[in-house]
Amino acid sequence: MIRPPTPADLPAIRRLWLENRHSFLNCGLEDLPDLLGKAGAVVGILPGEDSGVWGFVAFDAPAPNAVPGSLPDGGLRAALIGRHLPPGASAEQLIAQAVASLQAAGQPFHLTALTGDSWLERLLVGQGFAIADHLCFYLHTRRSLPTRRSLPTATDAVRLRPLGQDDLPVLQELDRVAFPPLWRMSDAELLELVFSSRIQAAEVDGRLAGYMALSLHTAPDRHDENQAQLIRMAVYPILQGQGIGRQLLIESIAHAHANDCYRILLNTPESNPAAQRLYESIHFRRHGARMPVFVYAWNGEV
């Protein structure tokens, strides 16, 4: 039987994650309760008196998006498939039922899933997901900084300052023009970004020209485990090529170093070679395998 999960299923879902090798979780275990009982989440129940859970799939319910020309989007948060499935049950049924629960609202949407797990890739393709792009991962470990001599003189007019919640409307506008639909953040995601990371804004003539979001992960007693994540960078297309992105990068790297973070990670779409050239020019190097980005689009028609 496949049905929406309830809070009573939470212990069994957690055991499934801990005991199973076919597990994908794009959130923390502490986030699982928020997924239960919502559209886009389903659980497979074993038959019998001591019924347990053989599978769990959860997508974020697509949130309304004010971006013109964009569909509301949701992402795959969890896919946990047990080692032993009851007769007639399949992992494909779980994903199909989760998607169908979102379709029941009758509103168009698209779903994304980022995974390099071959078992999950096969399930997604079998349910109509297709690869739309790949993510490339980069690592910076140099302890020396690029110097300002490498910046164009045009950046002398750029002023960097912290960006806060009051700047959210201009941040939303910049994000919408700087990224294609697949990579745009919803207003809710941008708000979370403001609260969860350090954001530096680049201004030209008093107007927002670009921004960089940085997150630090430090261990007080284990400095060798410190690392920083460059989460997001955007520059208005009309101002790209003037060194604004490079200046934001150098400032963020300097801030990471000042906090004893010399291992700096980022990712960027494979479809953005200009960004890759910029990162590589500041001694970021490819790190690990690229990851496919799967997309499922539904236009609201049955």
PDB file of C-alpha atoms in Angstrom:
ATOM      1  CA  MET A   1       0.000   0.000   0.000  1.00  0.00           C
ATOM      2  CA  ILE A   2       1.166   3.509  -0.827  1.00  0.00           C
ATOM      3  CA  ARG A   3      -0.296   6.460   1.058  1.00  0.00           C
ATOM      4  CA  PRO A   4       0.631   9.898   2.451  1.00  0.00           C
ATOM      5  CA  PRO A   5       2.923   9.582   5.474  1.00  0.00           C
ATOM      6  CA  THR A   6       1.854  10.555   8.980  1.00  0.00           C
ATOM      7  CA  PRO A   7       3.887  11.467  12.075  1.00  0.00           C
ATOM      8  CA  ALA A   8       3.430   7.884  13.290  1.00  0.00           C
ATOM      9  CA  ASP A   9       5.568   6.714  10.324  1.00  0.00           C
ATOM     10  CA  LEU A  10       8.548   8.859  11.332  1.00  0.00           C
ATOM     11  CA  PRO A  11      10.447   6.229  13.403  1.00  0.00           C
ATOM     12  CA  ALA A  12      10.150   3.662  10.591  1.00  0.00           C
ATOM     13  CA  ILE A  13      11.283   6.215   7.990  1.00  0.00           C
ATOM     14  CA  ARG A  14      14.322   7.073  10.090  1.00  0.00           C
ATOM     15  CA  ARG A  15      15.185   3.375  10.440  1.00  0.00           C
ATOM     16  CA  LEU A  16      14.872   2.994   6.673  1.00  0.00           C
ATOM     17  CA  TRP A  17      17.441   5.772   6.220  1.00  0.00           C
ATOM     18  CA  LEU A  18      19.859   4.330   8.778  1.00  0.00           C
ATOM     19  CA  GLU A  19      19.627   0.697   7.687  1.00  0.00           C
ATOM     20  CA  ASN A  20      19.328   0.932   3.935  1.00  0.00           C
ATOM     21  CA  ARG A  21      21.886   1.354   1.154  1.00  0.00           C
ATOM     22  CA  HIS A  22      19.416   2.801  -1.383  1.00  0.00           C
ATOM     23  CA  SER A  23      18.958   6.134   0.322  1.00  0.00           C
ATOM     24  CA  PHE A  24      18.888   9.699  -0.972  1.00  0.00           C
ATOM     25  CA  LEU A  25      18.313  12.545   1.476  1.00  0.00           C
ATOM     26  CA  ASN A  26      18.635  16.171   0.416  1.00  0.00           C
ATOM     27  CA  CYS A  27      17.933  17.446   3.930  1.00  0.00           C
ATOM     28  CA  GLY A  28      18.804  16.608   7.512  1.00  0.00           C
ATOM     29  CA  LEU A  29      17.083  13.889   9.507  1.00  0.00           C
ATOM     30  CA  GLU A  30      15.724  16.692  11.673  1.00  0.00           C
ATOM     31  CA  ASP A  31      13.859  18.040   8.615  1.00  0.00           C
ATOM     32  CA  LEU A  32      11.898  14.835   7.976  1.00  0.00           C
ATOM     33  CA  PRO A  33       8.907  15.782  10.186  1.00  0.00           C
ATOM     34  CA  ASP A  34       8.259  18.845   8.012  1.00  0.00           C
ATOM     35  CA  LEU A  35       7.846  16.608   4.945  1.00  0.00           C
ATOM     36  CA  LEU A  36       5.231  14.301   6.434  1.00  0.00           C
ATOM     37  CA  GLY A  37       1.619  14.783   5.479  1.00  0.00           C
ATOM     38  CA  LYS A  38       2.371  17.292   2.730  1.00  0.00           C
ATOM     39  CA  ALA A  39       1.633  16.991  -0.975  1.00  0.00           C
ATOM     40  CA  GLY A  40       4.561  15.393  -2.754  1.00  0.00           C
ATOM     41  CA  ALA A  41       5.335  12.891   0.028  1.00  0.00           C
ATOM     42  CA  VAL A  42       4.300   9.223   0.016  1.00  0.00           C
ATOM     43  CA  VAL A  43       5.227   6.144   1.981  1.00  0.00           C
ATOM     44  CA  GLY A  44       5.102   2.457   1.064  1.00  0.00           C
ATOM     45  CA  ILE A  45       3.702   0.269   3.838  1.00  0.00           C
ATOM     46  CA  LEU A  46       4.502  -3.412   4.317  1.00  0.00           C
ATOM     47  CA  PRO A  47       1.472  -5.702   4.724  1.00  0.00           C
ATOM     48  CA  GLY A  48       0.736  -7.531   7.950  1.00  0.00           C
ATOM     49  CA  GLU A  49       0.039  -6.807  11.573  1.00  0.00           C
ATOM     50  CA  ASP A  50       3.567  -5.535  12.210  1.00  0.00           C
ATOM     51  CA  SER A  51       3.466  -3.307   9.167  1.00  0.00           C
ATOM     52  CA  GLY A  52       6.618  -1.315   8.508  1.00  0.00           C
ATOM     53  CA  VAL A  53       7.850   1.043   5.827  1.00  0.00           C
ATOM     54  CA  TRP A  54       9.471  -0.255   2.656  1.00  0.00           C
ATOM     55  CA  GLY A  55       9.890   3.089   0.923  1.00  0.00           C
ATOM     56  CA  PHE A  56       9.562   6.859   1.269  1.00  0.00           C
ATOM     57  CA  VAL A  57       9.672   9.589  -1.394  1.00  0.00           C
ATOM     58  CA  ALA A  58       9.205  13.306  -0.785  1.00  0.00           C
ATOM     59  CA  PHE A  59       9.284  16.314  -3.086  1.00  0.00           C
ATOM     60  CA  ASP A  60       8.991  19.895  -1.940  1.00  0.00           C
ATOM     61  CA  ALA A  61       5.508  21.065  -2.847  1.00  0.00           C
ATOM     62  CA  PRO A  62       6.023  23.631  -5.639  1.00  0.00           C
ATOM     63  CA  ALA A  63       5.777  27.084  -4.098  1.00  0.00           C
ATOM     64  CA  PRO A  64       4.095  29.972  -5.952  1.00  0.00           C
ATOM     65  CA  ASN A  65       6.707  31.859  -7.917  1.00  0.00           C
ATOM     66  CA  ALA A  66       6.317  35.455  -8.990  1.00  0.00           C
ATOM     67  CA  VAL A  67       8.933  35.144 -11.731  1.00  0.00           C
ATOM     68  CA  PRO A  68       7.233  35.864 -15.080  1.00  0.00           C
ATOM     69  CA  GLY A  69       7.444  32.927 -17.454  1.00  0.00           C
ATOM     70  CA  SER A  70       8.543  30.473 -14.755  1.00  0.00           C
ATOM     71  CA  LEU A  71       6.658  27.510 -13.363  1.00  0.00           C
ATOM     72  CA  PRO A  72       6.423  26.942  -9.616  1.00  0.00           C
ATOM     73  CA  ASP A  73       9.141  24.454  -8.767  1.00  0.00           C
ATOM     74  CA  GLY A  74       9.884  21.827  -6.168  1.00  0.00           C
ATOM     75  CA  GLY A  75      12.865  19.600  -5.524  1.00  0.00           C
ATOM     76  CA  LEU A  76      13.404  15.979  -4.542  1.00  0.00           C
ATOM     77  CA  ARG A  77      14.135  15.918  -0.811  1.00  0.00           C
ATOM     78  CA  ALA A  78      14.117  12.192  -0.022  1.00  0.00           C
ATOM     79  CA  ALA A  79      14.050   8.785  -1.740  1.00  0.00           C
ATOM     80  CA  LEU A  80      14.471   5.839   0.610  1.00  0.00           C
ATOM     81  CA  ILE A  81      13.904   2.375  -0.829  1.00  0.00           C
ATOM     82  CA  GLY A  82      14.077  -0.764   1.345  1.00  0.00           C
ATOM     83  CA  ARG A  83      16.068  -3.878   0.545  1.00  0.00           C
ATOM     84  CA  HIS A  84      12.978  -6.081   0.557  1.00  0.00           C
ATOM     85  CA  LEU A  85       9.848  -4.927  -1.257  1.00  0.00           C
ATOM     86  CA  PRO A  86       6.494  -6.690  -0.901  1.00  0.00           C
ATOM     87  CA  PRO A  87       5.131  -8.584  -3.938  1.00  0.00           C
ATOM     88  CA  GLY A  88       3.872  -6.213  -6.614  1.00  0.00           C
ATOM     89  CA  ALA A  89       5.533  -3.150  -5.094  1.00  0.00           C
ATOM     90  CA  SER A  90       8.169  -1.067  -6.891  1.00  0.00           C
ATOM     91  CA  ALA A  91      10.195   2.054  -6.281  1.00  0.00           C
ATOM     92  CA  GLU A  92       8.802   3.466  -9.537  1.00  0.00           C
ATOM     93  CA  GLN A  93       5.331   3.371  -8.001  1.00  0.00           C
ATOM     94  CA  LEU A  94       6.494   5.546  -5.112  1.00  0.00           C
ATOM     95  CA  ILE A  95       7.852   8.270  -7.388  1.00  0.00           C
ATOM     96  CA  ALA A  96       4.814   8.089  -9.663  1.00  0.00           C
ATOM     97  CA  GLN A  97       2.455   8.429  -6.698  1.00  0.00           C
ATOM     98  CA  ALA A  98       4.430  11.348  -5.251  1.00  0.00           C
ATOM     99  CA  VAL A  99       4.245  13.204  -8.577  1.00  0.00           C
ATOM    100  CA  ALA A 100       0.549  12.372  -8.915  1.00  0.00           C
ATOM    101  CA  SER A 101      -0.133  13.869  -5.476  1.00  0.00           C
ATOM    102  CA  LEU A 102       1.298  17.169  -6.718  1.00  0.00           C
ATOM    103  CA  GLN A 103      -0.640  16.987  -9.972  1.00  0.00           C
ATOM    104  CA  ALA A 104      -3.864  16.652  -7.978  1.00  0.00           C
ATOM    105  CA  ALA A 105      -3.680  20.378  -7.240  1.00  0.00           C
ATOM    106  CA  GLY A 106      -4.191  21.015 -10.977  1.00  0.00           C
ATOM    107  CA  GLN A 107      -1.487  23.684 -11.221  1.00  0.00           C
ATOM    108  CA  PRO A 108       1.482  23.459 -13.654  1.00  0.00           C
ATOM    109  CA  PHE A 109       4.889  22.960 -12.051  1.00  0.00           C
ATOM    110  CA  HIS A 110       8.322  21.556 -12.619  1.00  0.00           C
ATOM    111  CA  LEU A 111      10.380  19.349 -10.314  1.00  0.00           C
ATOM    112  CA  THR A 112      14.157  19.067 -10.062  1.00  0.00           C
ATOM    113  CA  ALA A 113      16.391  16.336  -8.689  1.00  0.00           C
ATOM    114  CA  LEU A 114      20.162  16.536  -8.291  1.00  0.00           C
ATOM    115  CA  THR A 115      21.716  13.134  -7.893  1.00  0.00           C
ATOM    116  CA  GLY A 116      24.651  11.072  -9.049  1.00  0.00           C
ATOM    117  CA  ASP A 117      23.214   7.821  -7.684  1.00  0.00           C
ATOM    118  CA  SER A 118      22.718   5.446 -10.604  1.00  0.00           C
ATOM    119  CA  TRP A 119      19.828   3.590  -8.926  1.00  0.00           C
ATOM    120  CA  LEU A 120      17.910   6.845  -8.453  1.00  0.00           C
ATOM    121  CA  GLU A 121      18.745   8.126 -11.928  1.00  0.00           C
ATOM    122  CA  ARG A 122      17.128   5.027 -13.437  1.00  0.00           C
ATOM    123  CA  LEU A 123      13.977   5.556 -11.373  1.00  0.00           C
ATOM    124  CA  LEU A 124      13.694   9.217 -12.356  1.00  0.00           C
ATOM    125  CA  VAL A 125      14.177   8.582 -16.067  1.00  0.00           C
ATOM    126  CA  GLY A 126      11.589   5.816 -15.885  1.00  0.00           C
ATOM    127  CA  GLN A 127       9.050   8.339 -14.560  1.00  0.00           C
ATOM    128  CA  GLY A 128       9.635  10.964 -17.238  1.00  0.00           C
ATOM    129  CA  PHE A 129      12.469  13.027 -15.736  1.00  0.00           C
ATOM    130  CA  ALA A 130      15.131  14.225 -18.179  1.00  0.00           C
ATOM    131  CA  ILE A 131      18.615  15.664 -17.736  1.00  0.00           C
ATOM    132  CA  ALA A 132      18.492  19.452 -18.238  1.00  0.00           C
ATOM    133  CA  ASP A 133      22.037  20.373 -17.147  1.00  0.00           C
ATOM    134  CA  HIS A 134      24.948  19.257 -14.987  1.00  0.00           C
ATOM    135  CA  LEU A 135      26.522  20.795 -11.905  1.00  0.00           C
ATOM    136  CA  CYS A 136      30.298  21.159 -11.842  1.00  0.00           C
ATOM    137  CA  PHE A 137      32.112  21.338  -8.504  1.00  0.00           C
ATOM    138  CA  TYR A 138      35.169  23.463  -7.761  1.00  0.00           C
ATOM    139  CA  LEU A 139      37.668  23.651  -4.900  1.00  0.00           C
ATOM    140  CA  HIS A 140      40.089  26.425  -3.868  1.00  0.00           C
ATOM    141  CA  THR A 141      42.876  25.608  -1.386  1.00  0.00           C
ATOM    142  CA  ARG A 142      45.488  28.284  -2.016  1.00  0.00           C
ATOM    143  CA  ARG A 143      46.405  30.395   0.987  1.00  0.00           C
ATOM    144  CA  SER A 144      47.407  33.363  -1.142  1.00  0.00           C
ATOM    145  CA  LEU A 145      44.842  35.780  -2.549  1.00  0.00           C
ATOM    146  CA  PRO A 146      44.563  37.179  -6.066  1.00  0.00           C
ATOM    147  CA  THR A 147      45.690  40.788  -5.912  1.00  0.00           C
ATOM    148  CA  ARG A 148      43.681  43.847  -6.899  1.00  0.00           C
ATOM    149  CA  ARG A 149      46.162  44.380  -9.735  1.00  0.00           C
ATOM    150  CA  SER A 150      44.252  41.638 -11.578  1.00  0.00           C
ATOM    151  CA  LEU A 151      41.046  43.698 -11.458  1.00  0.00           C
ATOM    152  CA  PRO A 152      39.950  46.078 -14.219  1.00  0.00           C
ATOM    153  CA  THR A 153      40.166  49.775 -13.322  1.00  0.00           C
ATOM    154  CA  ALA A 154      36.382  49.924 -13.806  1.00  0.00           C
ATOM    155  CA  THR A 155      35.972  48.204 -10.442  1.00  0.00           C
ATOM    156  CA  ASP A 156      37.308  51.314  -8.678  1.00  0.00           C
ATOM    157  CA  ALA A 157      33.737  52.614  -8.923  1.00  0.00           C
ATOM    158  CA  VAL A 158      32.338  49.505  -7.202  1.00  0.00           C
ATOM    159  CA  ARG A 159      31.393  49.703  -3.517  1.00  0.00           C
ATOM    160  CA  LEU A 160      30.955  46.524  -1.503  1.00  0.00           C
ATOM    161  CA  ARG A 161      28.608  46.421   1.472  1.00  0.00           C
ATOM    162  CA  PRO A 162      26.618  43.852   3.471  1.00  0.00           C
ATOM    163  CA  LEU A 163      23.192  43.032   2.070  1.00  0.00           C
ATOM    164  CA  GLY A 164      20.242  42.586   4.410  1.00  0.00           C
ATOM    165  CA  GLN A 165      16.536  41.847   4.463  1.00  0.00           C
ATOM    166  CA  ASP A 166      15.618  45.396   3.382  1.00  0.00           C
ATOM    167  CA  ASP A 167      17.444  44.735   0.108  1.00  0.00           C
ATOM    168  CA  LEU A 168      15.316  41.703  -0.740  1.00  0.00           C
ATOM    169  CA  PRO A 169      13.249  43.357  -3.533  1.00  0.00           C
ATOM    170  CA  VAL A 170      16.342  44.416  -5.528  1.00  0.00           C
ATOM    171  CA  LEU A 171      17.975  41.056  -4.805  1.00  0.00           C
ATOM    172  CA  GLN A 172      14.938  39.295  -6.271  1.00  0.00           C
ATOM    173  CA  GLU A 173      15.036  41.461  -9.388  1.00  0.00           C
ATOM    174  CA  LEU A 174      18.749  40.822  -9.933  1.00  0.00           C
ATOM    175  CA  ASP A 175      18.350  37.073  -9.473  1.00  0.00           C
ATOM    176  CA  ARG A 176      15.554  36.981 -12.056  1.00  0.00           C
ATOM    177  CA  VAL A 177      17.560  38.664 -14.801  1.00  0.00           C
ATOM    178  CA  ALA A 178      20.907  37.002 -14.009  1.00  0.00           C
ATOM    179  CA  PHE A 179      19.780  33.356 -14.153  1.00  0.00           C
ATOM    180  CA  PRO A 180      17.797  31.223 -16.608  1.00  0.00           C
ATOM    181  CA  PRO A 181      14.545  29.749 -15.230  1.00  0.00           C
ATOM    182  CA  LEU A 182      16.105  26.444 -14.158  1.00  0.00           C
ATOM    183  CA  TRP A 183      18.549  28.180 -11.819  1.00  0.00           C
ATOM    184  CA  ARG A 184      16.401  31.003 -10.445  1.00  0.00           C
ATOM    185  CA  MET A 185      15.597  31.023  -6.753  1.00  0.00           C
ATOM    186  CA  SER A 186      12.083  31.567  -5.483  1.00  0.00           C
ATOM    187  CA  ASP A 187      11.400  34.561  -3.270  1.00  0.00           C
ATOM    188  CA  ALA A 188      11.243  32.229  -0.258  1.00  0.00           C
ATOM    189  CA  GLU A 189      14.630  30.713  -1.127  1.00  0.00           C
ATOM    190  CA  LEU A 190      16.215  34.144  -1.485  1.00  0.00           C
ATOM    191  CA  LEU A 191      14.799  35.194   1.871  1.00  0.00           C
ATOM    192  CA  GLU A 192      16.295  32.078   3.454  1.00  0.00           C
ATOM    193  CA  LEU A 193      19.605  32.857   1.733  1.00  0.00           C
ATOM    194  CA  VAL A 194      19.666  36.325   3.336  1.00  0.00           C
ATOM    195  CA  PHE A 195      19.215  34.848   6.800  1.00  0.00           C
ATOM    196  CA  SER A 196      21.458  31.785   6.432  1.00  0.00           C
ATOM    197  CA  SER A 197      24.553  33.222   4.744  1.00  0.00           C
ATOM    198  CA  ARG A 198      26.826  36.240   4.543  1.00  0.00           C
ATOM    199  CA  ILE A 199      25.891  38.288   1.486  1.00  0.00           C
ATOM    200  CA  GLN A 200      28.049  41.059   0.092  1.00  0.00           C
ATOM    201  CA  ALA A 201      26.451  43.415  -2.399  1.00  0.00           C
ATOM    202  CA  ALA A 202      28.373  45.232  -5.108  1.00  0.00           C
ATOM    203  CA  GLU A 203      27.021  48.699  -5.900  1.00  0.00           C
ATOM    204  CA  VAL A 204      27.760  50.960  -8.849  1.00  0.00           C
ATOM    205  CA  ASP A 205      26.500  54.533  -8.598  1.00  0.00           C
ATOM    206  CA  GLY A 206      24.428  53.531  -5.577  1.00  0.00           C
ATOM    207  CA  ARG A 207      22.575  50.738  -7.369  1.00  0.00           C
ATOM    208  CA  LEU A 208      22.913  46.991  -6.866  1.00  0.00           C
ATOM    209  CA  ALA A 209      25.184  45.509  -9.535  1.00  0.00           C
ATOM    210  CA  GLY A 210      25.878  42.057  -8.093  1.00  0.00           C
ATOM    211  CA  TYR A 211      26.108  39.945  -4.970  1.00  0.00           C
ATOM    212  CA  MET A 212      27.932  37.004  -3.445  1.00  0.00           C
ATOM    213  CA  ALA A 213      26.561  34.647  -0.772  1.00  0.00           C
ATOM    214  CA  LEU A 214      29.084  32.865   1.445  1.00  0.00           C
ATOM    215  CA  SER A 215      28.630  30.278   4.198  1.00  0.00           C
ATOM    216  CA  LEU A 216      31.338  29.338   6.716  1.00  0.00           C
ATOM    217  CA  HIS A 217      31.575  25.964   8.443  1.00  0.00           C
ATOM    218  CA  THR A 218      34.080  26.099  11.272  1.00  0.00           C
ATOM    219  CA  ALA A 219      35.101  23.724  14.056  1.00  0.00           C
ATOM    220  CA  PRO A 220      36.506  25.537  17.120  1.00  0.00           C
ATOM    221  CA  ASP A 221      38.965  22.770  18.009  1.00  0.00           C
ATOM    222  CA  ARG A 222      39.645  21.368  14.529  1.00  0.00           C
ATOM    223  CA  HIS A 223      40.721  24.182  12.221  1.00  0.00           C
ATOM    224  CA  ASP A 224      41.860  21.647   9.642  1.00  0.00           C
ATOM    225  CA  GLU A 225      38.178  20.761   9.131  1.00  0.00           C
ATOM    226  CA  ASN A 226      37.073  24.342   8.458  1.00  0.00           C
ATOM    227  CA  GLN A 227      35.644  25.070   5.048  1.00  0.00           C
ATOM    228  CA  ALA A 228      33.622  27.718   3.250  1.00  0.00           C
ATOM    229  CA  GLN A 229      30.929  27.407   0.605  1.00  0.00           C
ATOM    230  CA  LEU A 230      30.415  30.068  -2.055  1.00  0.00           C
ATOM    231  CA  ILE A 231      26.692  29.521  -2.401  1.00  0.00           C
ATOM    232  CA  ARG A 232      25.641  31.976  -5.091  1.00  0.00           C
ATOM    233  CA  MET A 233      26.983  34.818  -7.187  1.00  0.00           C
ATOM    234  CA  ALA A 234      25.113  37.051  -9.608  1.00  0.00           C
ATOM    235  CA  VAL A 235      25.968  40.152 -11.628  1.00  0.00           C
ATOM    236  CA  TYR A 236      23.597  42.087 -13.860  1.00  0.00           C
ATOM    237  CA  PRO A 237      24.214  40.844 -17.429  1.00  0.00           C
ATOM    238  CA  ILE A 238      24.799  44.372 -18.731  1.00  0.00           C
ATOM    239  CA  LEU A 239      27.613  44.812 -16.184  1.00  0.00           C
ATOM    240  CA  GLN A 240      29.294  41.446 -16.628  1.00  0.00           C
ATOM    241  CA  GLY A 241      32.884  41.429 -17.866  1.00  0.00           C
ATOM    242  CA  GLN A 242      33.840  44.507 -15.820  1.00  0.00           C
ATOM    243  CA  GLY A 243      35.470  42.669 -12.920  1.00  0.00           C
ATOM    244  CA  ILE A 244      32.557  42.922 -10.487  1.00  0.00           C
ATOM    245  CA  GLY A 245      32.229  39.176 -10.041  1.00  0.00           C
ATOM    246  CA  ARG A 246      35.999  38.833  -9.612  1.00  0.00           C
ATOM    247  CA  GLN A 247      36.014  41.536  -6.935  1.00  0.00           C
ATOM    248  CA  LEU A 248      33.176  39.811  -5.060  1.00  0.00           C
ATOM    249  CA  LEU A 249      35.048  36.517  -5.261  1.00  0.00           C
ATOM    250  CA  ILE A 250      38.313  37.974  -3.958  1.00  0.00           C
ATOM    251  CA  GLU A 251      36.544  39.685  -1.067  1.00  0.00           C
ATOM    252  CA  SER A 252      34.695  36.486  -0.127  1.00  0.00           C
ATOM    253  CA  ILE A 253      37.885  34.397  -0.289  1.00  0.00           C
ATOM    254  CA  ALA A 254      39.617  36.960   1.936  1.00  0.00           C
ATOM    255  CA  HIS A 255      36.754  36.764   4.450  1.00  0.00           C
ATOM    256  CA  ALA A 256      36.956  32.968   4.460  1.00  0.00           C
ATOM    257  CA  HIS A 257      40.726  33.097   5.057  1.00  0.00           C
ATOM    258  CA  ALA A 258      40.253  35.601   7.876  1.00  0.00           C
ATOM    259  CA  ASN A 259      38.071  32.967   9.556  1.00  0.00           C
ATOM    260  CA  ASP A 260      40.633  30.180   9.058  1.00  0.00           C
ATOM    261  CA  CYS A 261      38.749  28.631   6.139  1.00  0.00           C
ATOM    262  CA  TYR A 262      41.249  27.762   3.405  1.00  0.00           C
ATOM    263  CA  ARG A 263      39.176  25.045   1.797  1.00  0.00           C
ATOM    264  CA  ILE A 264      36.552  26.839  -0.311  1.00  0.00           C
ATOM    265  CA  LEU A 265      33.926  25.002  -2.361  1.00  0.00           C
ATOM    266  CA  LEU A 266      31.439  26.092  -5.002  1.00  0.00           C
ATOM    267  CA  ASN A 267      29.349  24.635  -7.785  1.00  0.00           C
ATOM    268  CA  THR A 268      28.215  26.069 -11.081  1.00  0.00           C
ATOM    269  CA  PRO A 269      26.123  24.839 -14.021  1.00  0.00           C
ATOM    270  CA  GLU A 270      28.015  23.217 -16.847  1.00  0.00           C
ATOM    271  CA  SER A 271      25.967  25.445 -19.163  1.00  0.00           C
ATOM    272  CA  ASN A 272      27.764  28.544 -17.778  1.00  0.00           C
ATOM    273  CA  PRO A 273      31.305  28.414 -19.222  1.00  0.00           C
ATOM    274  CA  ALA A 274      31.906  32.112 -18.462  1.00  0.00           C
ATOM    275  CA  ALA A 275      31.537  31.441 -14.737  1.00  0.00           C
ATOM    276  CA  GLN A 276      33.838  28.429 -15.008  1.00  0.00           C
ATOM    277  CA  ARG A 277      36.534  30.537 -16.690  1.00  0.00           C
ATOM    278  CA  LEU A 278      36.250  33.142 -13.931  1.00  0.00           C
ATOM    279  CA  TYR A 279      36.612  30.577 -11.143  1.00  0.00           C
ATOM    280  CA  GLU A 280      39.517  28.853 -12.846  1.00  0.00           C
ATOM    281  CA  SER A 281      41.305  32.191 -13.322  1.00  0.00           C
ATOM    282  CA  ILE A 282      41.313  32.582  -9.510  1.00  0.00           C
ATOM    283  CA  HIS A 283      42.775  29.079  -9.033  1.00  0.00           C
ATOM    284  CA  PHE A 284      39.596  27.123  -8.387  1.00  0.00           C
ATOM    285  CA  ARG A 285      39.989  23.619  -9.765  1.00  0.00           C
ATOM    286  CA  ARG A 286      37.438  20.966 -10.736  1.00  0.00           C
ATOM    287  CA  HIS A 287      36.706  18.714  -7.791  1.00  0.00           C
ATOM    288  CA  GLY A 288      34.853  15.424  -8.091  1.00  0.00           C
ATOM    289  CA  ALA A 289      32.445  14.278 -10.765  1.00  0.00           C
ATOM    290  CA  ARG A 290      29.813  16.474 -12.340  1.00  0.00           C
ATOM    291  CA  MET A 291      26.228  15.834 -11.225  1.00  0.00           C
ATOM    292  CA  PRO A 292      23.215  15.579 -13.545  1.00  0.00           C
ATOM    293  CA  VAL A 293      20.220  17.825 -12.929  1.00  0.00           C
ATOM    294  CA  PHE A 294      16.950  16.039 -13.673  1.00  0.00           C
ATOM    295  CA  VAL A 295      13.781  17.997 -14.468  1.00  0.00           C
ATOM    296  CA  TYR A 296      10.156  16.973 -14.748  1.00  0.00           C
ATOM    297  CA  ALA A 297       7.756  19.575 -16.168  1.00  0.00           C
ATOM    298  CA  TRP A 298       3.968  19.289 -15.964  1.00  0.00           C
ATOM    299  CA  ASN A 299       1.701  21.701 -17.820  1.00  0.00           C
ATOM    300  CA  GLY A 300      -1.429  20.972 -15.806  1.00  0.00           C
ATOM    301  CA  GLU A 301      -3.000  18.620 -18.347  1.00  0.00           C
ATOM    302  CA  VAL A 302      -3.846  15.001 -17.581  1.00  0.00           C
TER     303      VAL A 302
END
